[in-house]
Amino acid sequence: MLNSLNVAQSGLAASKVAVENVSNNIANENTPGYKKRVIDQSELEHSDSRFYGRGVEASTAYRITSIYMSQNLIRENTRENYFIQKSQMLGNIETAFKETDESGLSKDINRYLQAVENLRASPTSEIYKSDLITHGTLLVENMQTLYSDIEKAEELTKESMKENISQVNGILKEIGKINQQLGKSQIASNDLLDRRDQLELELSKYADISSEEFAGTYTLKIGDVVAIGNNTVIRDITVEDQYSPQKDRFIKDDGKTSSILDGVTFDNDDTITYKLNNSSEVSVQFGESIDTNGDGTPDFTVDETNYVRGLVHKINSDPELSKTVVAYNGTYTQQADGSKTTDDRQDNFLLVEAVEPGEVGKFEGRITVTEQTDASDPTSVTSKNTVFRDEYQSNDGENSVQIYAFDAPIELKSGVLKAQSENLTTSSASNKFTVYKDKLDALAQTLSDITDKFVKTGETTYIEGGISTDRYTGNQDDIVGINLFSGSTVKSLQFNTKEVNNLDQTKLDYLATLQWKSDISFEGRGQDLAGPEATSISEYFQEVRISVSSDKETSDFLLTTQKAVKQSVQSSYDNLVKVDKDEEMLNLIKFQSAYTANAKIVTVVDEMLQTILGLK
């Protein structure tokens, strides 16, 4: 009978603990990261010969969770935040391209073209000349403003990335502190485990992570690099900017020899001209004497064996070109003091490198080889060849943003930091900032080229642009120079106002045709090599704007889809781990009934004992 009383007492204690657990679950229903608790109840072990047991024990409260579903939620959360960040950046670009009925680059282009048409109709009108100067200057200024707005969005992204790195390091430190507290106790605290899970979910916003706990050792990886090892060994995450300069190589496929005179016999009065940014140029002529050290004594006479070294000297000696680029005779070797040396015992190939590393040092250069029998006779040109850099063996100026952990680069697959880093690295195919800056640069380069020179070949037909006329082999006096715009990028683009007074009827007739020309090439190789994507100036910019909107719409669609996926996983996970009031109320009724039943047993046993003790 006394044993029955002990059994009932254990039932009362277990039911009391269970009711308290239900109360705790309901109280923490809205606590961030809280997972519902379940009391582990088990039968007390037999310690004697009784056959009905010794009662019940409420030993521990454990969390309801699922490692598999938790990992899925973390993965989908990372992807969602990747698309959120990407959509925000595209939104900033779209805002930069936004136009109204009266303002915007489209309107500036149309007003400039109309100003040309007005002046063509009245070439001596000072009003129309002033109007052309106004709209030509505004076109350049607004293109540069639009370009600058994209750069500002890029800079804001970079600053945001630095703040996010600080957030990541703060979260890692918090997880490390929690691991220290967990290590001091024999039984893991549920509230600390909840907090660690919540921090992992928060961390997954920034990057793809994975964590595991084996034999009491906790490890967390960001990407493929360990950020927390051995429970508390924390590696700070850093972001590093790396800049490499643009390198144009005029080289053959063999990777050794020059491509400048490929198939050309260099002799007599032939010249080789290097033109930079469609503005400044230098030339070497066959038979010209070159003084490389400035002592007044020629070091060599230009011929087919040393023209590369002659070009290198001319480029590096030119006060304008040397501000932007440095030329080398082949691949250089960098010395310990930072100087660069080349093997100048023979010609190798022309290497032209930007002075400023990274995207800021961007330039455009090309070479024209002119075969001419008499330098004084403009009709004696036998051939002209334009040579561009080898695209496969040259390098664009690159800005690279890489995330490191303890000097180990982290290759991220998703998350906010992935979206930011790939849009700050110019070589990334996903970099939308670079895509649209390049499109604007292509517009600027083409505008400068087609308003530079032309050759009239018929009543209404022309060879358009400086690049195409560089290949013109007819009477060189037929080439008409305009130089209305100069530069090869948005930043270097200029409207040369002084040239407006030099615009005669012939030049204006040519410029006016550009307004209606629908097969303008924006590939930078000349109008005589226009590809299938050739279009008009106005339509080119409209296509750029459409592309911006299309990218934003596509990104928003992917974001909406990913949100639905994440919400589905979140709902399944919450149904498992979150507190359900209805379920808790049923548990409350159940444990309350158990408590009442055990109390009834105590009452019955007490009455039986009283009856026995009352016997005489």
XYZ file of C-alpha atoms in Angstrom:
616
model
C 0.000 0.000 0.000
C 2.841 2.368 0.839
C 4.484 1.415 -2.459
C 1.300 2.430 -4.261
C 1.507 5.769 -2.481
C 5.079 6.260 -3.774
C 3.961 5.396 -7.313
C 1.163 7.936 -7.161
C 3.529 10.540 -5.729
C 5.929 10.068 -8.669
C 2.950 10.467 -11.014
C 2.006 13.711 -9.302
C 5.575 15.019 -9.656
C 5.828 13.986 -13.313
C 2.465 15.554 -14.166
C 3.476 18.736 -12.354
C 6.681 18.977 -14.432
C 4.745 18.286 -17.625
C 2.191 21.010 -16.853
C 5.011 23.457 -16.104
C 6.618 22.549 -19.460
C 3.320 23.227 -21.257
C 3.156 26.584 -19.489
C 6.733 27.376 -20.566
C 5.976 26.485 -24.185
C 2.944 28.751 -24.274
C 4.849 31.586 -22.598
C 7.657 31.367 -25.218
C 5.396 30.967 -28.229
C 6.687 34.242 -29.766
C 10.264 34.080 -28.501
C 12.622 34.279 -31.553
C 14.334 30.959 -32.192
C 12.455 29.116 -29.447
C 11.699 25.455 -30.165
C 8.980 23.696 -28.230
C 10.073 21.405 -25.396
C 8.841 17.901 -24.636
C 9.295 16.244 -21.261
C 11.024 12.894 -21.417
C 9.033 10.576 -19.099
C 10.179 7.054 -18.321
C 9.260 4.261 -15.928
C 11.389 4.039 -12.802
C 13.588 0.980 -12.761
C 12.623 -1.975 -10.594
C 14.765 -2.289 -7.484
C 12.897 -5.136 -5.766
C 10.571 -8.024 -6.540
C 7.386 -6.019 -7.014
C 5.622 -6.714 -10.334
C 3.758 -3.471 -10.884
C 6.714 -1.072 -11.116
C 7.931 1.843 -9.025
C 6.310 4.787 -10.829
C 7.334 7.409 -13.405
C 10.215 9.844 -13.728
C 10.268 13.158 -15.650
C 13.994 13.211 -16.415
C 14.738 15.895 -19.042
C 13.103 18.373 -21.414
C 14.367 18.068 -24.983
C 13.890 20.347 -27.993
C 11.850 19.337 -31.016
C 14.067 19.935 -34.051
C 15.261 18.396 -37.315
C 18.796 18.794 -38.640
C 17.672 17.942 -42.173
C 14.850 20.511 -42.234
C 17.004 23.100 -40.503
C 19.707 22.744 -43.162
C 17.093 23.068 -45.896
C 15.712 26.235 -44.314
C 19.204 27.726 -44.004
C 19.970 26.934 -47.652
C 16.744 28.449 -48.958
C 17.172 31.505 -46.728
C 20.630 32.065 -48.234
C 19.250 31.865 -51.762
C 16.383 34.213 -50.968
C 18.725 36.878 -49.622
C 20.948 36.506 -52.690
C 18.025 37.438 -54.926
C 16.900 40.209 -52.555
C 20.326 41.847 -52.750
C 20.571 41.353 -56.501
C 17.131 42.862 -57.021
C 18.077 45.866 -54.881
C 21.226 46.520 -56.927
C 19.343 46.215 -60.213
C 16.747 48.579 -58.779
C 19.490 51.160 -58.199
C 20.658 50.769 -61.807
C 17.098 51.025 -63.094
C 16.620 54.234 -61.081
C 19.735 55.706 -62.703
C 18.268 55.038 -66.172
C 14.823 56.367 -65.259
C 13.501 59.054 -67.584
C 10.569 61.454 -67.722
C 8.706 62.972 -70.652
C 11.097 65.922 -70.687
C 14.377 64.604 -69.309
C 16.693 61.670 -69.756
C 19.521 60.581 -72.022
C 17.092 59.521 -74.776
C 15.835 63.099 -74.945
C 19.407 64.431 -74.941
C 20.340 62.218 -77.897
C 17.290 63.316 -79.878
C 17.889 66.989 -79.095
C 21.505 66.743 -80.190
C 20.539 65.018 -83.457
C 17.842 67.640 -84.071
C 20.381 70.414 -83.405
C 22.617 68.918 -86.109
C 19.674 68.821 -88.527
C 18.796 72.445 -87.752
C 22.348 73.613 -88.382
C 22.527 71.606 -91.593
C 19.516 73.530 -92.876
C 21.198 76.840 -91.993
C 24.997 76.361 -91.633
C 25.763 80.022 -90.927
C 23.195 80.504 -88.163
C 24.877 81.502 -84.924
C 21.730 80.540 -83.027
C 21.830 76.992 -84.385
C 25.570 76.773 -83.735
C 24.992 77.808 -80.141
C 22.137 75.304 -79.905
C 24.384 72.509 -81.159
C 27.100 73.427 -78.668
C 24.531 73.432 -75.850
C 23.001 70.064 -76.691
C 26.324 68.424 -77.594
C 27.795 69.503 -74.262
C 24.674 68.441 -72.347
C 24.733 65.042 -74.033
C 28.280 64.432 -72.801
C 27.558 65.783 -69.310
C 24.413 63.689 -68.881
C 26.123 60.546 -70.148
C 28.834 61.142 -67.559
C 26.199 61.795 -64.879
C 24.427 58.535 -65.703
C 27.750 56.697 -65.616
C 28.555 58.370 -62.292
C 25.183 57.305 -60.844
C 26.024 53.675 -61.619
C 29.421 54.141 -59.974
C 27.727 55.606 -56.889
C 25.418 52.579 -56.688
C 28.542 50.436 -56.987
C 30.244 52.350 -54.171
C 27.175 52.021 -51.931
C 27.242 48.274 -52.553
C 30.898 48.198 -51.535
C 30.220 50.099 -48.305
C 27.267 47.821 -47.550
C 29.495 44.803 -48.090
C 31.987 46.063 -45.505
C 29.152 46.528 -42.996
C 27.888 43.030 -43.736
C 31.361 41.595 -43.124
C 31.322 43.269 -39.699
C 27.907 41.729 -39.014
C 29.204 38.282 -39.989
C 32.214 38.584 -37.676
C 29.934 39.733 -34.846
C 27.688 36.694 -35.300
C 30.685 34.352 -35.362
C 31.923 35.807 -32.073
C 28.483 35.340 -30.479
C 28.381 31.708 -31.588
C 31.858 31.259 -30.116
C 30.702 32.638 -26.743
C 27.707 30.288 -26.741
C 29.997 27.341 -27.454
C 32.160 28.363 -24.492
C 29.116 28.363 -22.192
C 27.934 25.014 -23.558
C 31.375 23.556 -22.917
C 31.204 24.446 -19.238
C 28.086 22.349 -18.589
C 27.639 18.595 -18.795
C 24.114 18.895 -20.191
C 23.593 21.275 -23.097
C 21.307 24.188 -22.270
C 18.290 24.230 -24.570
C 18.055 28.016 -24.599
C 21.732 28.285 -25.668
C 21.173 25.735 -28.437
C 18.117 27.711 -29.572
C 20.160 30.899 -29.624
C 22.915 29.236 -31.641
C 20.403 27.932 -34.171
C 18.934 31.429 -34.491
C 22.383 32.926 -35.078
C 23.109 30.323 -37.763
C 19.898 31.251 -39.552
C 20.833 34.933 -39.316
C 24.335 34.161 -40.605
C 22.883 32.284 -43.584
C 21.465 35.583 -44.827
C 24.981 36.657 -45.785
C 26.587 33.478 -47.099
C 26.075 29.763 -47.591
C 27.029 28.014 -44.358
C 27.125 24.507 -42.964
C 27.616 23.300 -39.392
C 28.048 19.998 -37.645
C 28.723 18.747 -34.153
C 30.655 15.523 -33.786
C 31.966 14.019 -30.550
C 31.270 17.285 -28.747
C 33.189 19.376 -31.301
C 31.311 22.101 -33.178
C 32.447 23.192 -36.650
C 30.947 25.901 -38.849
C 31.959 26.556 -42.440
C 31.313 29.586 -44.609
C 31.474 28.446 -48.187
C 34.163 25.791 -48.135
C 36.334 27.369 -45.422
C 36.153 26.676 -41.665
C 35.120 29.830 -39.800
C 34.654 28.196 -36.364
C 36.586 25.085 -35.448
C 37.090 23.166 -32.213
C 34.050 24.940 -30.746
C 35.660 28.342 -30.139
C 38.528 28.857 -32.639
C 37.116 31.740 -34.708
C 38.545 33.051 -37.977
C 37.569 36.606 -38.842
C 36.172 37.185 -42.310
C 37.848 39.924 -44.332
C 37.255 41.467 -47.740
C 40.160 42.423 -49.968
C 40.214 44.533 -53.116
C 42.639 43.586 -55.846
C 43.297 45.712 -58.908
C 45.040 44.612 -62.073
C 45.791 46.939 -65.011
C 44.511 46.625 -68.568
C 47.105 45.002 -70.819
C 46.758 45.157 -74.594
C 48.940 42.641 -76.415
C 49.462 42.998 -80.157
C 50.629 39.451 -80.563
C 50.176 36.375 -82.743
C 48.649 33.111 -81.599
C 52.133 31.733 -80.873
C 52.270 34.055 -77.857
C 55.689 35.400 -78.816
C 55.774 37.436 -82.017
C 54.176 40.702 -83.080
C 50.914 40.751 -85.032
C 51.367 44.306 -86.316
C 53.062 43.438 -89.627
C 51.242 40.169 -90.180
C 51.316 39.741 -93.979
C 52.620 43.287 -94.557
C 55.965 44.261 -96.107
C 57.361 47.192 -94.119
C 59.604 49.366 -96.314
C 60.001 52.672 -98.158
C 57.797 55.379 -96.567
C 55.505 52.992 -94.680
C 54.252 54.158 -91.283
C 52.886 52.466 -88.155
C 50.554 54.599 -86.028
C 49.304 53.915 -82.518
C 46.136 55.870 -81.606
C 44.905 56.097 -78.018
C 41.318 56.830 -76.998
C 40.558 58.172 -80.481
C 42.453 61.360 -79.645
C 46.242 61.182 -79.273
C 48.555 59.228 -81.571
C 52.224 58.579 -82.357
C 53.844 57.061 -85.457
C 57.086 55.480 -86.580
C 58.139 55.594 -90.225
C 60.407 53.225 -92.090
C 63.884 54.745 -92.178
C 63.235 57.108 -89.240
C 66.083 57.596 -86.774
C 65.286 56.874 -83.105
C 67.240 58.377 -80.212
C 66.150 56.391 -77.145
C 68.423 57.929 -74.506
C 68.175 61.573 -75.615
C 71.890 62.112 -76.161
C 71.371 63.433 -79.684
C 72.830 60.356 -81.325
C 70.409 57.981 -83.104
C 70.412 54.509 -81.592
C 68.795 52.777 -84.572
C 66.926 53.373 -87.803
C 63.379 52.007 -87.933
C 62.893 48.912 -90.092
C 61.008 45.606 -89.911
C 63.349 44.304 -87.178
C 62.980 47.096 -84.600
C 59.674 48.901 -85.221
C 58.210 47.577 -81.939
C 61.018 49.170 -79.941
C 60.499 52.341 -81.950
C 56.789 52.391 -81.058
C 57.546 51.682 -77.398
C 59.897 54.679 -77.296
C 57.409 56.970 -79.070
C 54.495 55.992 -76.793
C 56.472 56.356 -73.580
C 57.986 59.688 -74.708
C 54.678 61.276 -75.686
C 53.489 63.659 -72.931
C 49.808 62.848 -73.534
C 49.945 59.079 -74.077
C 52.334 58.496 -71.171
C 49.723 59.887 -68.754
C 47.466 56.945 -69.571
C 49.610 54.029 -70.741
C 53.095 52.518 -70.628
C 54.446 50.472 -73.538
C 56.794 47.477 -73.323
C 58.691 45.377 -75.820
C 57.119 42.050 -74.890
C 56.471 40.600 -71.446
C 58.328 42.393 -68.687
C 60.034 41.097 -65.562
C 59.297 42.960 -62.351
C 62.350 43.563 -60.205
C 62.545 43.710 -56.425
C 62.560 47.527 -56.468
C 59.335 47.564 -58.511
C 60.963 48.425 -61.832
C 60.014 46.492 -64.974
C 62.554 45.274 -67.501
C 62.267 43.651 -70.924
C 64.642 41.807 -73.223
C 65.374 44.520 -75.790
C 68.017 42.670 -77.794
C 65.304 42.130 -80.413
C 61.698 43.028 -81.163
C 59.184 40.869 -79.320
C 55.630 42.253 -79.432
C 53.935 45.457 -78.348
C 52.474 45.366 -74.842
C 50.554 48.471 -73.769
C 49.610 48.651 -70.077
C 47.381 51.121 -68.242
C 49.109 53.449 -65.796
C 46.188 53.168 -63.362
C 45.297 49.607 -62.306
C 41.711 48.421 -62.290
C 38.666 49.595 -64.179
C 39.597 53.255 -63.701
C 42.539 52.838 -66.097
C 40.383 51.623 -68.995
C 41.601 52.760 -72.446
C 41.141 51.941 -76.150
C 44.083 51.700 -78.509
C 44.544 50.559 -82.100
C 47.308 50.463 -84.671
C 47.190 51.475 -88.333
C 49.837 50.219 -90.739
C 50.032 52.325 -93.912
C 51.944 51.080 -96.944
C 52.853 54.065 -99.091
C 55.272 54.530 -101.958
C 55.680 58.276 -101.418
C 55.014 59.945 -98.070
C 54.374 63.283 -99.793
C 51.808 61.883 -102.206
C 48.365 61.182 -100.637
C 47.396 59.050 -103.619
C 50.310 56.635 -103.248
C 48.810 54.517 -100.440
C 48.816 50.896 -101.546
C 47.256 49.382 -98.415
C 46.102 50.289 -94.914
C 45.519 47.783 -92.176
C 43.978 48.309 -88.735
C 45.376 46.088 -85.993
C 43.539 45.609 -82.716
C 44.776 43.895 -79.601
C 44.507 40.122 -79.387
C 41.351 39.636 -77.335
C 42.357 36.204 -76.036
C 45.839 37.193 -74.877
C 45.010 40.662 -73.582
C 43.539 41.596 -70.210
C 40.930 44.141 -69.240
C 41.548 46.245 -66.171
C 40.029 44.281 -63.327
C 38.609 45.156 -59.928
C 38.360 41.969 -57.880
C 36.601 41.720 -54.525
C 37.457 38.515 -52.670
C 36.367 37.344 -49.218
C 38.967 35.632 -47.036
C 39.064 33.681 -43.802
C 42.518 33.313 -42.278
C 44.190 34.029 -45.657
C 42.057 31.371 -47.347
C 39.763 32.648 -50.130
C 36.109 31.745 -49.675
C 34.170 30.619 -52.718
C 30.573 31.570 -51.983
C 27.616 30.038 -53.787
C 24.825 32.324 -52.582
C 23.793 34.924 -50.034
C 24.074 38.696 -49.777
C 27.882 38.670 -49.866
C 27.883 36.538 -53.019
C 25.560 38.984 -54.809
C 27.688 41.917 -53.713
C 31.104 40.420 -54.474
C 30.155 39.216 -57.968
C 28.773 42.667 -58.821
C 31.973 44.324 -57.610
C 34.306 42.013 -59.552
C 34.608 43.226 -63.132
C 35.476 39.809 -64.570
C 32.292 38.230 -63.182
C 29.713 37.370 -65.839
C 27.015 38.347 -63.319
C 28.376 41.864 -62.749
C 25.541 44.133 -63.883
C 27.370 47.326 -62.939
C 30.136 46.531 -65.421
C 27.674 45.364 -68.090
C 25.885 48.708 -68.227
C 28.982 50.833 -67.832
C 30.474 48.937 -70.785
C 27.326 49.585 -72.837
C 27.595 53.297 -72.102
C 31.301 53.214 -72.978
C 30.421 51.533 -76.284
C 27.960 54.327 -77.017
C 30.576 56.972 -76.196
C 33.270 55.250 -78.271
C 30.969 54.898 -81.275
C 29.745 58.493 -81.024
C 33.351 59.676 -80.946
C 34.346 57.425 -83.844
C 31.548 58.238 -86.307
C 31.904 62.001 -85.732
C 35.689 61.895 -86.151
C 36.222 61.415 -89.915
C 34.474 60.276 -93.059
C 34.958 59.748 -96.766
C 32.189 60.615 -99.196
C 31.871 57.814 -101.752
C 28.613 58.816 -103.489
C 25.767 61.256 -103.451
C 24.485 59.945 -100.097
C 26.999 57.212 -99.247
C 29.975 57.458 -96.925
C 32.746 55.571 -95.227
C 31.869 56.509 -91.651
C 34.182 56.988 -88.727
C 37.830 57.210 -87.867
C 38.353 53.452 -87.598
C 36.874 52.738 -91.034
C 38.754 55.588 -92.715
C 41.963 54.250 -91.180
C 41.520 51.391 -93.661
C 40.764 53.665 -96.640
C 43.370 53.156 -99.372
C 42.210 55.829 -101.822
C 43.412 59.413 -102.031
C 44.053 60.387 -98.419
C 42.934 63.934 -99.196
C 39.416 62.502 -99.533
C 39.336 61.854 -95.792
C 37.409 64.671 -94.100
C 38.185 65.312 -90.449
C 35.458 66.548 -88.104
C 36.629 65.690 -84.567
C 33.295 66.803 -83.099
C 33.505 64.309 -80.226
C 36.705 62.751 -78.880
C 37.503 60.027 -76.377
C 36.758 56.325 -76.231
C 34.970 56.000 -72.895
C 32.276 57.986 -71.125
C 34.837 59.478 -68.764
C 37.165 60.549 -71.574
C 34.377 61.699 -73.912
C 34.469 65.384 -74.881
C 32.421 67.595 -77.136
C 34.862 69.818 -78.970
C 32.959 73.104 -79.143
C 35.630 74.865 -81.212
C 35.001 72.426 -84.073
C 31.398 73.649 -84.467
C 32.626 76.742 -86.317
C 34.441 74.471 -88.766
C 31.307 72.568 -89.766
C 30.609 73.300 -93.417
C 27.734 71.994 -95.524
C 29.612 68.827 -96.516
C 30.334 67.885 -92.894
C 26.815 68.737 -91.762
C 25.281 66.670 -94.551
C 27.321 63.708 -93.341
C 26.481 64.269 -89.649
C 22.783 64.570 -90.499
C 22.759 61.102 -92.111
C 23.764 59.577 -88.765
C 20.362 60.507 -87.337
C 18.638 58.162 -89.783
C 21.328 55.518 -90.071
C 19.960 52.229 -88.707
C 23.045 50.013 -89.098
C 25.554 51.667 -86.785
C 27.955 49.208 -85.173
C 28.733 49.603 -81.465
C 31.360 46.851 -81.376
C 34.349 49.204 -81.695
C 35.770 47.669 -84.869
C 34.587 50.245 -87.403
C 31.393 50.850 -89.334
C 32.576 48.888 -92.380
C 32.561 45.747 -90.220
C 29.053 46.201 -88.802
C 27.572 42.968 -87.467
C 23.989 41.742 -87.272
C 23.367 43.686 -84.054
C 23.941 47.064 -85.744
C 21.224 49.617 -85.010
C 20.611 53.354 -84.730
C 21.977 55.556 -81.963
C 18.558 56.138 -80.398
C 17.513 52.499 -80.665
C 20.803 51.325 -79.150
C 20.186 53.331 -75.988
C 16.537 52.245 -75.876
C 17.706 48.623 -76.031
C 20.038 49.330 -73.112
C 17.125 50.695 -71.073
C 14.942 47.737 -72.026
C 17.741 45.400 -70.985
C 17.936 47.097 -67.568
C 14.189 46.707 -67.030
C 14.261 43.130 -68.284
C 17.079 42.208 -65.893
C 15.204 43.785 -62.999
C 11.966 42.013 -63.910
C 13.740 38.664 -64.264
C 15.458 39.146 -60.910
C 12.141 40.050 -59.245
C 10.515 36.933 -60.726
C 13.313 34.724 -59.407
C 13.002 36.431 -56.028
C 9.247 35.808 -55.908
C 9.789 32.148 -56.811
C 12.497 31.737 -54.190
C 10.362 33.388 -51.537
C 7.613 30.837 -52.220
C 10.124 27.971 -51.927
C 11.549 29.345 -48.700
C 8.077 29.949 -47.255
C 7.118 26.346 -47.982
C 10.205 25.040 -46.180
C 9.671 27.553 -43.358
C 6.067 26.392 -42.859
C 7.053 22.740 -42.678
C 9.847 23.545 -40.266
C 7.620 25.747 -38.084
C 4.935 23.071 -37.927
C 7.551 20.759 -36.465
C 9.397 23.012 -34.032
C 7.102 25.918 -33.185
C 4.613 25.976 -30.303
C 1.063 25.009 -31.295
C -1.455 26.416 -28.793
C -4.104 23.825 -29.606
C -1.637 21.015 -29.130
C -0.390 22.521 -25.873
C -3.947 22.894 -24.544
C -4.619 19.225 -25.261
C -1.404 18.356 -23.446
C -2.479 20.564 -20.560
C -5.803 18.740 -20.281
C -4.036 15.394 -20.551
C -1.470 16.112 -17.833
C -4.054 17.799 -15.635
C -6.187 14.657 -15.816
C -3.144 12.543 -14.980
C -2.403 14.800 -12.005
C -6.021 14.520 -10.812
C -5.992 10.735 -11.185
C -2.758 10.376 -9.228
C -4.107 12.709 -6.552
C -7.207 10.474 -6.342
C -4.954 7.447 -5.806
C -3.201 9.255 -2.963
C -6.601 10.086 -1.453
C -7.800 6.432 -1.737
C -4.590 5.065 -0.190
C -4.857 7.633 2.589
C -8.441 6.547 3.304
C -7.385 2.910 3.337
C -4.565 3.679 5.758
C -6.958 5.599 8.007
C -9.371 2.667 7.975
C -6.613 0.218 8.891
C -5.261 2.428 11.629
C -8.819 2.828 13.004
C -9.305 -0.952 13.443
C -9.254 -2.184 17.042
